[in-house]
XYZ file of C-alpha atoms in Angstrom:
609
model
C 16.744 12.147 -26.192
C 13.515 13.076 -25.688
C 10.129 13.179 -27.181
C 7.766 16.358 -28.188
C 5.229 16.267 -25.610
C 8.074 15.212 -22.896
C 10.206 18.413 -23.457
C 6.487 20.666 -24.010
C 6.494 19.475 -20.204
C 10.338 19.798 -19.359
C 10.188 23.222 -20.252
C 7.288 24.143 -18.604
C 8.281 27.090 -15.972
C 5.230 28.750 -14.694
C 1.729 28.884 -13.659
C -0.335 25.457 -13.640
C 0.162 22.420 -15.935
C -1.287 19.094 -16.107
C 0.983 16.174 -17.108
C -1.274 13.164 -18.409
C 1.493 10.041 -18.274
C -0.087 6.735 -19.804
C 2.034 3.921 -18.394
C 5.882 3.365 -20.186
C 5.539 6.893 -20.887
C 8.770 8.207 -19.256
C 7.018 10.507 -16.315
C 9.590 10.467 -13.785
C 12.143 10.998 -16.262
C 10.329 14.148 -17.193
C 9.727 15.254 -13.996
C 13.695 14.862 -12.355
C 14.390 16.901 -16.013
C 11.849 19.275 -15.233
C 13.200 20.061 -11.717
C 16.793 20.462 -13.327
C 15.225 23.092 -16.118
C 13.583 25.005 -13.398
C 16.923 25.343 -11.253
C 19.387 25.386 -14.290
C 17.412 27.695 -16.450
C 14.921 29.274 -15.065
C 17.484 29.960 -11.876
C 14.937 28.972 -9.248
C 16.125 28.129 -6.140
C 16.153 24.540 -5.077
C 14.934 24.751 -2.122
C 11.681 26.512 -3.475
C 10.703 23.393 -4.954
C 8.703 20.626 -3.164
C 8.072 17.798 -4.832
C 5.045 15.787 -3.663
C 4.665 11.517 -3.724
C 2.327 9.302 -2.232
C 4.755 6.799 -0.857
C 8.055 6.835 1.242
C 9.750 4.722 -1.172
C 8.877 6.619 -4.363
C 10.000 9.941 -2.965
C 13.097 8.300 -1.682
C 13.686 6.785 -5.416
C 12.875 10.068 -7.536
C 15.202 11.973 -5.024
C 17.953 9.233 -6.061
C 17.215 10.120 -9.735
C 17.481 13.367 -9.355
C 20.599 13.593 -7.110
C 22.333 11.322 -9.675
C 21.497 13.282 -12.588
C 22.562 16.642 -10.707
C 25.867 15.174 -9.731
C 24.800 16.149 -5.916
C 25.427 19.564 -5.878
C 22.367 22.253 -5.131
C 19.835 19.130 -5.669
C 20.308 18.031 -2.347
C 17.848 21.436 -1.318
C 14.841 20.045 -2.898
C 12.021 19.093 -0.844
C 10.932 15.291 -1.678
C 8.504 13.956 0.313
C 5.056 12.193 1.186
C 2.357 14.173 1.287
C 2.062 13.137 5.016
C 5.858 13.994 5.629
C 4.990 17.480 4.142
C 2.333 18.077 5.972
C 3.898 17.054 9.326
C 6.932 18.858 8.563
C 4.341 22.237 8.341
C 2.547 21.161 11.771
C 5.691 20.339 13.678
C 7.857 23.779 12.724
C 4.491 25.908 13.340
C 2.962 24.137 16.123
C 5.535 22.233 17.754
C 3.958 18.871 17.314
C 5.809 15.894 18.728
C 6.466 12.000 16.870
C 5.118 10.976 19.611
C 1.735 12.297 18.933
C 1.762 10.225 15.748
C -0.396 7.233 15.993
C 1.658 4.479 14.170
C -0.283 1.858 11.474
C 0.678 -0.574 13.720
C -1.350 1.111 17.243
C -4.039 2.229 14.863
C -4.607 -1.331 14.171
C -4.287 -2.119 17.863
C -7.199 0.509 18.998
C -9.195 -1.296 16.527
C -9.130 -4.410 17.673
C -9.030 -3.363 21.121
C -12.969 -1.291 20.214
C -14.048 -4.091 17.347
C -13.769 -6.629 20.566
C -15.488 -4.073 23.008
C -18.417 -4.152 20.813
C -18.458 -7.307 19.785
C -18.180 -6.962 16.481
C -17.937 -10.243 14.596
C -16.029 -10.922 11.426
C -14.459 -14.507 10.307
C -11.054 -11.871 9.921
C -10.646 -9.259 12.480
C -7.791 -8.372 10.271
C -9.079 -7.567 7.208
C -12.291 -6.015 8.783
C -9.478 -4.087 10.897
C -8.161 -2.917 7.843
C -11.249 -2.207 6.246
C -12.017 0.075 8.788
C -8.930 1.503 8.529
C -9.537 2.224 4.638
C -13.059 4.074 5.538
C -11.546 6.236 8.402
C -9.297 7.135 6.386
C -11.472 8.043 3.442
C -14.090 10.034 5.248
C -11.090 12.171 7.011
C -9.028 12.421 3.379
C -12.462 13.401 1.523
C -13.626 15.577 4.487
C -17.219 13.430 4.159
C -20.007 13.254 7.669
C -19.172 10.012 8.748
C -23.160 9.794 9.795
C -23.995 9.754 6.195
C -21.235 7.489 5.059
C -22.016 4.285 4.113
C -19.498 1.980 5.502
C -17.963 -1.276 3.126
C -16.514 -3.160 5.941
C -19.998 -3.743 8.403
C -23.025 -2.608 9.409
C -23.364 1.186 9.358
C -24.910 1.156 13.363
C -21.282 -0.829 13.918
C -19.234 1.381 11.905
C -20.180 4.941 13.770
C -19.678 3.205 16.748
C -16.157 1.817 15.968
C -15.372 5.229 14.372
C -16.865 7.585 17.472
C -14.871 5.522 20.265
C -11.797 5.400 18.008
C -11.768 9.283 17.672
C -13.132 9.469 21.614
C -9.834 7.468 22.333
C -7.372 9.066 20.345
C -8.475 12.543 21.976
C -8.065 11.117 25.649
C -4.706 10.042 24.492
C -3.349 13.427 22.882
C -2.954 11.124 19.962
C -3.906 11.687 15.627
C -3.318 9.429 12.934
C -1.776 10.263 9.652
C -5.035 11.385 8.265
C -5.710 13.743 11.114
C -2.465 15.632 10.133
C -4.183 16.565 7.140
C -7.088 18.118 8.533
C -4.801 19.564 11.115
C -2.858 21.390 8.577
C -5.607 22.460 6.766
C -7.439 23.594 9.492
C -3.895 25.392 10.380
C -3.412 26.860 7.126
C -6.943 28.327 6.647
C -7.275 29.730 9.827
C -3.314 31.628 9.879
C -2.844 33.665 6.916
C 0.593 34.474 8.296
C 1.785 30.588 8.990
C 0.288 30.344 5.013
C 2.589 33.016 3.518
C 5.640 31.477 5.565
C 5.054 27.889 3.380
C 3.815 30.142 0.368
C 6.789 32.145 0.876
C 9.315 28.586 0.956
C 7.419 26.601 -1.914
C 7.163 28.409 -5.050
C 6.898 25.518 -7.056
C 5.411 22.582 -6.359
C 5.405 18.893 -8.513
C 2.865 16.154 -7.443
C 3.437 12.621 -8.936
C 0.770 9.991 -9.158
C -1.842 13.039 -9.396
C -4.805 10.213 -10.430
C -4.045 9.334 -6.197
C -4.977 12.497 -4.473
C -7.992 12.737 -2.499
C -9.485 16.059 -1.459
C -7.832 17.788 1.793
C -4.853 16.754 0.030
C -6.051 18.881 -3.190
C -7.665 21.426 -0.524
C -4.465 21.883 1.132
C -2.011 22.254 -1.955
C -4.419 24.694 -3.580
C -3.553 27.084 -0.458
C 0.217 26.151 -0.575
C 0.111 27.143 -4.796
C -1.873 29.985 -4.579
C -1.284 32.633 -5.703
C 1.803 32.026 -8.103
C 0.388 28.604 -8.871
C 3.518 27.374 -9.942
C 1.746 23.556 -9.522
C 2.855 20.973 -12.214
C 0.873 17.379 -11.557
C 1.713 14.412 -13.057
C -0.595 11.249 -13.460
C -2.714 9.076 -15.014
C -6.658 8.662 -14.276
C -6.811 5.484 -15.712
C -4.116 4.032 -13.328
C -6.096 5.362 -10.349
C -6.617 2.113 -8.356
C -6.653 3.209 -4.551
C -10.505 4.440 -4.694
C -10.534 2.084 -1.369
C -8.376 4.117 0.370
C -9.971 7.487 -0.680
C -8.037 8.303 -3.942
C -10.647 10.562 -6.044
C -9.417 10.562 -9.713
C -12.394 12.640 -10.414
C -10.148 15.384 -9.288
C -7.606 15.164 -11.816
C -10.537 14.962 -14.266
C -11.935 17.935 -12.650
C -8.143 19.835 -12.898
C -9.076 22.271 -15.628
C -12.010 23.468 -13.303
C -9.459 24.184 -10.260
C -7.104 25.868 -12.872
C -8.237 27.200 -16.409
C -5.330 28.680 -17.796
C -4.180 25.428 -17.141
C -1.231 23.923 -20.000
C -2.163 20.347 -20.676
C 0.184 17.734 -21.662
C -0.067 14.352 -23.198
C 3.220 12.074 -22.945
C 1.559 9.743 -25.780
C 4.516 7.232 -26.862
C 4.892 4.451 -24.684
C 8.360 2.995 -24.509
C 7.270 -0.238 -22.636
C 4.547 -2.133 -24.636
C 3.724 -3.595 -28.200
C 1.291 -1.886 -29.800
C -0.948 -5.101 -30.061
C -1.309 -4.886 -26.110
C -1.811 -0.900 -25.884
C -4.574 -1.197 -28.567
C -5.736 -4.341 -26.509
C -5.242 -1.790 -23.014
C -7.015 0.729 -25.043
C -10.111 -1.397 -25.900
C -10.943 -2.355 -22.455
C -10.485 1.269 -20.981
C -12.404 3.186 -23.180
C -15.541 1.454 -21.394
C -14.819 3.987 -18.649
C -17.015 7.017 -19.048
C -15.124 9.170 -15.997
C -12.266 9.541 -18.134
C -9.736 11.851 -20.016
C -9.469 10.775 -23.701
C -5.924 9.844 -24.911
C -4.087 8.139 -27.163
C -0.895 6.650 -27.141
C 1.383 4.723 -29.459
C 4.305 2.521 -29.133
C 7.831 2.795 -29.156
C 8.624 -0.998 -29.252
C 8.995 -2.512 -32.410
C 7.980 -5.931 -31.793
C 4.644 -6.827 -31.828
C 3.347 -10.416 -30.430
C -0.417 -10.907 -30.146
C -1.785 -11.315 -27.063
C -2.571 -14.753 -26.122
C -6.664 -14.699 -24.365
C -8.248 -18.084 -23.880
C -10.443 -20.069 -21.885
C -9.762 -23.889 -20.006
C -12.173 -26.044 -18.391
C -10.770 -25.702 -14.977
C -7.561 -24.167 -13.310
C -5.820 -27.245 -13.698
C -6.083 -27.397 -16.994
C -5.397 -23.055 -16.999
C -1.756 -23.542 -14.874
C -0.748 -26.665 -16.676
C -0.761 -24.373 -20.099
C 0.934 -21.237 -17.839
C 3.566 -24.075 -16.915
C 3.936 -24.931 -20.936
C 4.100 -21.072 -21.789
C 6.986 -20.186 -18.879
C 9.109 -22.677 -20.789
C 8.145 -21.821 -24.023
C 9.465 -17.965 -23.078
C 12.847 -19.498 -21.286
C 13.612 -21.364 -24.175
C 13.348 -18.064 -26.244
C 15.767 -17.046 -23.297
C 13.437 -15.350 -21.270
C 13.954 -15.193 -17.307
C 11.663 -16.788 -14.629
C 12.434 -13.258 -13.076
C 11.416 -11.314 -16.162
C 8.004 -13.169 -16.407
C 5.078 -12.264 -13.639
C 1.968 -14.074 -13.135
C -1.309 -11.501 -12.095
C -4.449 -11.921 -9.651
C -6.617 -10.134 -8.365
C -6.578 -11.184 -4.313
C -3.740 -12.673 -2.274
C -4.987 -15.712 -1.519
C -4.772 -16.626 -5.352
C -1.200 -16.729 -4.972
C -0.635 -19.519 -2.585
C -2.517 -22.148 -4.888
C -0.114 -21.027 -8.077
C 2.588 -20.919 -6.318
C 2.433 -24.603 -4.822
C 1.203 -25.861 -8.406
C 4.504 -24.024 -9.993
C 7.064 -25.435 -6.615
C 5.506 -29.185 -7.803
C 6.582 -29.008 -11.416
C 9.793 -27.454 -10.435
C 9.346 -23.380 -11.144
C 10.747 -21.957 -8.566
C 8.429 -18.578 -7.514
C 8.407 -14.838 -6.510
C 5.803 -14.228 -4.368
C 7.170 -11.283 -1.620
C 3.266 -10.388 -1.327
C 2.170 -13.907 -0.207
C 5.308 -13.948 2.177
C 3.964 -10.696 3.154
C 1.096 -11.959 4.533
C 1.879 -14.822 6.409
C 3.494 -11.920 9.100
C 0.354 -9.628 8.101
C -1.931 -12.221 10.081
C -3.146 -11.689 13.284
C -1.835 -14.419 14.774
C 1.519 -13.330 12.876
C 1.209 -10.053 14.470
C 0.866 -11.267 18.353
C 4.040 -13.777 17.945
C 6.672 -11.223 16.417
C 5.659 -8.624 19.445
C 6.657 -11.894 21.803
C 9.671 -12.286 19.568
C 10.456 -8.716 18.904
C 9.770 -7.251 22.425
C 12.305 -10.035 24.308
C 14.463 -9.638 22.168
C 14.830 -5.713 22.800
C 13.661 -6.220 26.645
C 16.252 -4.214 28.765
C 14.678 -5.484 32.508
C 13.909 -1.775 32.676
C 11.458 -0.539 30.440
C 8.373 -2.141 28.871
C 8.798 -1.816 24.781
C 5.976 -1.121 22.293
C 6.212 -4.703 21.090
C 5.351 -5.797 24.750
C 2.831 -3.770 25.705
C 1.098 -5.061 22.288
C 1.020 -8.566 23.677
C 0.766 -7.517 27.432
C -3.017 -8.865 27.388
C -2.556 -12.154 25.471
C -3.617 -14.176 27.320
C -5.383 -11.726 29.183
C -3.752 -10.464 32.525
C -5.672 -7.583 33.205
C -3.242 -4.873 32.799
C -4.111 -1.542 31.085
C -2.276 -0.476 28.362
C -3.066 3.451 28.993
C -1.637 2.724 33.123
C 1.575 0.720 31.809
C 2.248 4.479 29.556
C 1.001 6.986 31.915
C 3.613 6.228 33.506
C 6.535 5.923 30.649
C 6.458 2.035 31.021
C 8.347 1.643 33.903
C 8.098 -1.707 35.009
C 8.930 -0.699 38.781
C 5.797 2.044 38.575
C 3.578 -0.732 36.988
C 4.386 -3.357 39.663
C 3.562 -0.714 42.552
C -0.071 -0.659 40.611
C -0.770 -4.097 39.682
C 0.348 -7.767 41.417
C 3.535 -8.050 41.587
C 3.162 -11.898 40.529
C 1.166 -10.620 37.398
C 4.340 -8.747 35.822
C 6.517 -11.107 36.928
C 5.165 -14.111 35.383
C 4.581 -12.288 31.894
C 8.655 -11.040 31.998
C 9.628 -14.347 33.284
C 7.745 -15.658 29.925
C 9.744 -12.889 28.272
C 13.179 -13.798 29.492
C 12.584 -17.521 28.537
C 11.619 -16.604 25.441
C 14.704 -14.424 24.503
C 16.645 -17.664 25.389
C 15.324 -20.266 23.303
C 15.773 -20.924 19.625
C 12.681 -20.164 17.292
C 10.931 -23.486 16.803
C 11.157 -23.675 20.699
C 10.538 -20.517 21.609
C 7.181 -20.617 19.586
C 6.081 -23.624 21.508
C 6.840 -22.309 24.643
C 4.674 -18.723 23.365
C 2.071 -21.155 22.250
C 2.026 -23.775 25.484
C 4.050 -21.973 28.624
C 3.060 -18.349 27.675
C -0.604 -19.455 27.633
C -0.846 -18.317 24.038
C -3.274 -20.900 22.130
C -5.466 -20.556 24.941
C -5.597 -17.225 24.978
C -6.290 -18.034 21.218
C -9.080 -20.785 21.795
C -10.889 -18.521 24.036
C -10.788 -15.694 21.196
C -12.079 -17.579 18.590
C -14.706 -18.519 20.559
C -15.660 -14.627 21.240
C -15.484 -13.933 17.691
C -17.611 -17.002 16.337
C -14.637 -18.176 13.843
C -12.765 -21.624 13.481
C -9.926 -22.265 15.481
C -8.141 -24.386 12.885
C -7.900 -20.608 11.134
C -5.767 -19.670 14.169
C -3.891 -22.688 14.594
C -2.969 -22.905 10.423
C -1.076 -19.543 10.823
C 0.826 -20.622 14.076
C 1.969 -23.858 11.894
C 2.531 -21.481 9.109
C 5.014 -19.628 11.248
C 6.433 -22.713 12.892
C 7.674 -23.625 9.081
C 9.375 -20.351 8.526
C 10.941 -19.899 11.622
C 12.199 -23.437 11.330
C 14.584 -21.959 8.602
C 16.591 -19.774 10.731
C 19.060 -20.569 14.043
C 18.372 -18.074 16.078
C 15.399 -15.748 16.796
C 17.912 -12.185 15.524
C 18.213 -14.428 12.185
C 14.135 -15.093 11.834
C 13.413 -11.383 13.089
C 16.609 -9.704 10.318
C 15.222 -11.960 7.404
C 11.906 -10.826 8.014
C 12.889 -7.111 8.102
C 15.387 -7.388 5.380
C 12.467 -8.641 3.229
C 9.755 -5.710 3.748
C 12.333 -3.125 3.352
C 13.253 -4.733 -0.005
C 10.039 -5.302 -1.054
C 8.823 -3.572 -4.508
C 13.304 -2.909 -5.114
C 13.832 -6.395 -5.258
C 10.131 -7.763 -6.178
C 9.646 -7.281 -9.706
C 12.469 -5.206 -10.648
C 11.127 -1.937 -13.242
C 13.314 -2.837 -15.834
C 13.638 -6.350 -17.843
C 16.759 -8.253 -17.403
C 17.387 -6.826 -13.605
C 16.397 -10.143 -12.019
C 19.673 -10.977 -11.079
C 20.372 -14.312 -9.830
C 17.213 -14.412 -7.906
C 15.912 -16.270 -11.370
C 11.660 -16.917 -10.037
C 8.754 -16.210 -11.906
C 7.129 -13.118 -9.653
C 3.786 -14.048 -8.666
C 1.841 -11.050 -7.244
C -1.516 -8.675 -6.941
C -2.443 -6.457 -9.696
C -2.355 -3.762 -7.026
C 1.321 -5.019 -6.167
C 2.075 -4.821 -9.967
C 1.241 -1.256 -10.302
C 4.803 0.742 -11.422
C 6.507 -2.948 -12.824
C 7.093 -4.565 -15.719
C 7.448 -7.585 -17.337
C 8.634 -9.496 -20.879
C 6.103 -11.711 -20.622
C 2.748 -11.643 -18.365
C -0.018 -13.674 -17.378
C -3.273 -12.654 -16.175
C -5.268 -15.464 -14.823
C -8.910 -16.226 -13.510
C -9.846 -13.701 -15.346
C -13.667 -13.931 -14.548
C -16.417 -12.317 -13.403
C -16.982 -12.411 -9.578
C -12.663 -12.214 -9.189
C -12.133 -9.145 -11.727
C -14.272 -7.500 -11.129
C -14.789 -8.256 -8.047
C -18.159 -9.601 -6.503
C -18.065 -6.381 -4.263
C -18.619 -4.244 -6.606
C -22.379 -2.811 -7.073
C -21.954 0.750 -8.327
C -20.568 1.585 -11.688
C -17.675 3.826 -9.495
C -16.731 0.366 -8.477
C -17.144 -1.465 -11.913
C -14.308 1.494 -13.110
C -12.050 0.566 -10.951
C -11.737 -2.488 -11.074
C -11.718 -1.553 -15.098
C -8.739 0.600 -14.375
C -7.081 -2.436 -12.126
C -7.237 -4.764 -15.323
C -5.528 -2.070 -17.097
C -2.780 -1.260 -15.432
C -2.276 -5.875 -15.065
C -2.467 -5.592 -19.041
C 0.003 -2.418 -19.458
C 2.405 -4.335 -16.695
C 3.191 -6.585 -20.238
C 6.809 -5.150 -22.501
C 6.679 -7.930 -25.042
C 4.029 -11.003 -24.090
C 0.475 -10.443 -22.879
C -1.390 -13.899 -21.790
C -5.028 -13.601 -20.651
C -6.559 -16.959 -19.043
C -9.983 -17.320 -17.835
C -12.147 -20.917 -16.528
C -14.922 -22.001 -17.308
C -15.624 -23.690 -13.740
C -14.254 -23.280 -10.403
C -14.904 -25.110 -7.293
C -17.233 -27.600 -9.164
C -19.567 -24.479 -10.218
C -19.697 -22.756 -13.412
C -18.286 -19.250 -14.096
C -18.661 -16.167 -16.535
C -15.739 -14.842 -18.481
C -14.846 -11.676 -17.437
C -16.638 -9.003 -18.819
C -13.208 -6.765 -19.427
C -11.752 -9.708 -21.518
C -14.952 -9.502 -23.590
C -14.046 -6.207 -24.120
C -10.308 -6.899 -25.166
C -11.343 -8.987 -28.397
């Protein structure tokens, strides 16, 4: 049932050990099997075990895995969690700390704006400078770096410590912290009470980290306290799948794991049951290149073995004309649309494939693209209309209100309408009267209408587009930007009878994203029979029969953003993990032109041959 190196690490019981799981390799197999050994034969108790994840949905999948394969039973006592949920869990039971206090993604991206705006910071997409901003935060607090001697990728570094000073400044006037300030707060809390640090030493005896290549370093700072001394810690991962350096994920410290822990037990899981050995060795070629790396060496389980296909076209017409020949090349072998995906390396690559595939009749995937048509800004602003009418009790302002309280502007503060618990009576004795009455009035008309007409009326009787008009003005960026997402919304919304229908479909799709999109194994694509279209990012943990990586050239992967050879591996290990996404068929495309100008094959598929 199992390999050599997978039961070396099943059977691992105590002190520190180092799991290095190359992609296929079976690591959250070994770890659910691991967990079982410790409680069935080793007679640990299940709820001294914590098992650590980086996202909600993988620690919500493992603990499925592992319920299932303990028939229920004492299983249910395991801790699976985020590290964030952890962490929380440790501030709220020793310090009392509230939900409330918990800035959500959606309010952190709020403040932003609000303090981008203030200073009059200009970008030609608050959005993704939002979010880039949101990215270096969140590295500087994860990495514990001076944010004076940071140097900032999303603007000017005078812009940056001003953004990041008033953002902190306003957090602290609110009794407020973001996710990343939960880590610092329960380090800080751990360090500084040795008997709050037994209590959690005391509780997890054992502790399991998945994705270990992710970690940054409070998160290794504060798990070295929780192991210690027993250091009964057991981390899983693989440093050339470590992809997230943008949001502050420091692979160097699984490199560096052997200096944390000596006595260390290293394992290799080194058969991969996913690929052809023709696209490992291919995988193999191009990572090597990498010099911050641990060496290993893996072989494949699959018996087949197709060469990969890696050419070049004039142009991307000529590039998704032979992807169109190839998709019905692998259905006529009986190959799904759903069991094929087609890579990029940004989002807006998708749109363009997509539309090429919908005119010759292939029907696509693309949840990511979907994704970010409600991502926008504009996007953004119209669900809160939608959303917060549609939950408006005549009572209480809701979150989603509040959001959209000021667009257009009506000179209402946001910090007045919660200081006092968003009671619409206490607001009305502060501001006009007429003021909050014409913005619910908007609201109630609103919650009436069905969505094509209730997104005029946001647009024209809410005061919307000139609210918008006047913003892109501000910010020095095209208003046909703007205006391209509200008719981008216009056409989805047009699908649906009734603003609960848009608002459910919407919801149903992000909380099936990555379960539905790309399903792990081949042959789960149901009837939903598309070819996925997606990011390499948004690949990471699928697989596919058949792949296809296109544009792959220099200036796209890598990217033209990266400058330091940090960045170069990266985007190395991001063409990686696209090539290991492949079971059977590996296709690499490249152009020789785009836009009318010539352009360099990328220098990773030079390494490939």
């Amino acid at each position: 049932m199992f390999n050599k190196s997978q039961i070396q690490a099943i059977s691992h019981m105590d002190g520190p050990a180092m799991v290095l799981a190359g992609p296929g390799s079976g690591k959250t197999t070994v770890i659910t099997h691991r967990i079982k050994n410790l409680i069935e034969k080793a007679e640990v108790r299940p709820e001294n075990i914590l098992v650590v994840t980086f996202t909600k949905a993988a620690a919500i999948s493992m603990q499925k895995r592992f319920s299932t394969l303990m028939n229920g039973g004492k299983g249910q006592l395991v801790t699976f969690g985020t590290f964030h949920s952890v962490f929380y869990k440790i501030l709220r039971k020793s310090r009392r700390y509230e939900a409330t206090e918990i800035l959500s993604e959606r309010q952190k991206t709020d403040y932003l704006r609000e303090i981008i705006g203030r200073y009059g910071i200009s970008s030609n997409d608050i959005s993704e400078l939002s979010q880039n901003i949101i990215n270096d935060i969140g590295n500087i607090k994860g990495n514990m770096l001076n944010a004076q001697e940071y140097e900032p990728s999303c603007c000017k570094k005078e812009d940056f410590i001003k953004v990041y000073n008033a953002y902190n400044l306003e957090l602290k006037k609110d009794g407020k912290m973001d996710f990343d300030d939960i880590l610092r707060e329960c380090y800080l809390l751990l360090c500084e009470n040795h008997t709050i640090l037994e209590q959690w030493r005391e509780l997890y005896k054992y502790i399991l980290i998945d994705e270990f290549q992710d970690i940054n370093r409070i998160q290794m700072n504060i798990i070295e306290l929780l192991a210690s001394p027993l250091n009964n810690i057991f981390v899983v991962g693989d440093d050339d799948q470590s992809i997230y350096g943008f949001r502050g994920a420091r692979p160097e410290i699984m490199i560096e794991f052997k200096d944390y822990y000596p006595e260390a037990e290293l394992i290799v899981l080194n058969v991969n049951y996913r690929s052809t050995q023709s696209i490992i060795n291919v995988a193999g070629r191009v990572i090597e290149n990498n010099k911050t790396r641990l060496d290993k060496c893996a072989h494949a389980n699959n018996d087949k073995d197709f060469q990969p296909d890696i050419r070049k076209f004039r142009n991307q017409v000529e590039e998704l004309k032979f992807v169109v020949s190839k998709i019905k090349e692998y259905e006529n072998q009986g190959i799904s649309l759903s069991e094929m995906a087609i890579l990029v390396r940004n989002n807006s690559q998708i749109q363009e494939i997509s539309s090429f595939l919908k005119n010759r009749k292939i029907e696509a995937e693309s949840g990511k693209h979907r994704s970010n048509i409600y991502n926008g800004m504009v996007a953004k602003d119209i669900l809160s209309y939608v959303r917060g009418a549609l939950k408006f009790d005549g009572t209480y302002f809701n979150e989603d209100l509040i959001y959209v309280l000021n667009k257009p502007q009506r000179y209402i503060s946001r910090q007045v309408v919660l200081s006092v618990n968003m009671n619409i009576s206490a607001v009305r004795r502060i501001y006009s009267k007429n003021n909050i009455d014409s913005f619910l009035f908007h609201i109630e008309m609103i919650r009436k209408l069905p969505p094509q007409a209730a997104l005029s009326y946001i647009r024209k009787g809410a005061g919307y587009e000139e609210y918008l008009r006047l913003y892109a003005i501000e910010n020095n960026i095209p208003m046909s930007g703007l205006l391209k997402q509200l008719e981008q919304l216009v056409q989805e919304c047009s699908k649906f009878n009734t603003l609960e229908q848009w608002i459910n479909s919407i919801d149903s799709a992000q909380n099936s994203e990555g379960q539905n999109f790309g399903k792990k194994s081949s042959g789960e694509g149901g009837t939903n029979n598309r070819i996925n279209i997606m990011t390499m990012h948004g690949s990471k943990g699928l697989e596919f029969k058949a792949v296809f990586i296109v544009d792959a050239n220099q200036g796209i992967i890598p990217t033209s953003k990266a400058l330091r050879e940090r960045d170069f591996e990266e985007e190395r290990r991001l063409f990686y993990v696209a090539i290991t996404r492949a079971i059977d068929y590996l296709n690499v495309y490249a152009v020789e032109e785009r836009l009318g100008c010539p352009i360099e094959v990328s220098m990773f598929v030079e390494e490939m041959l």
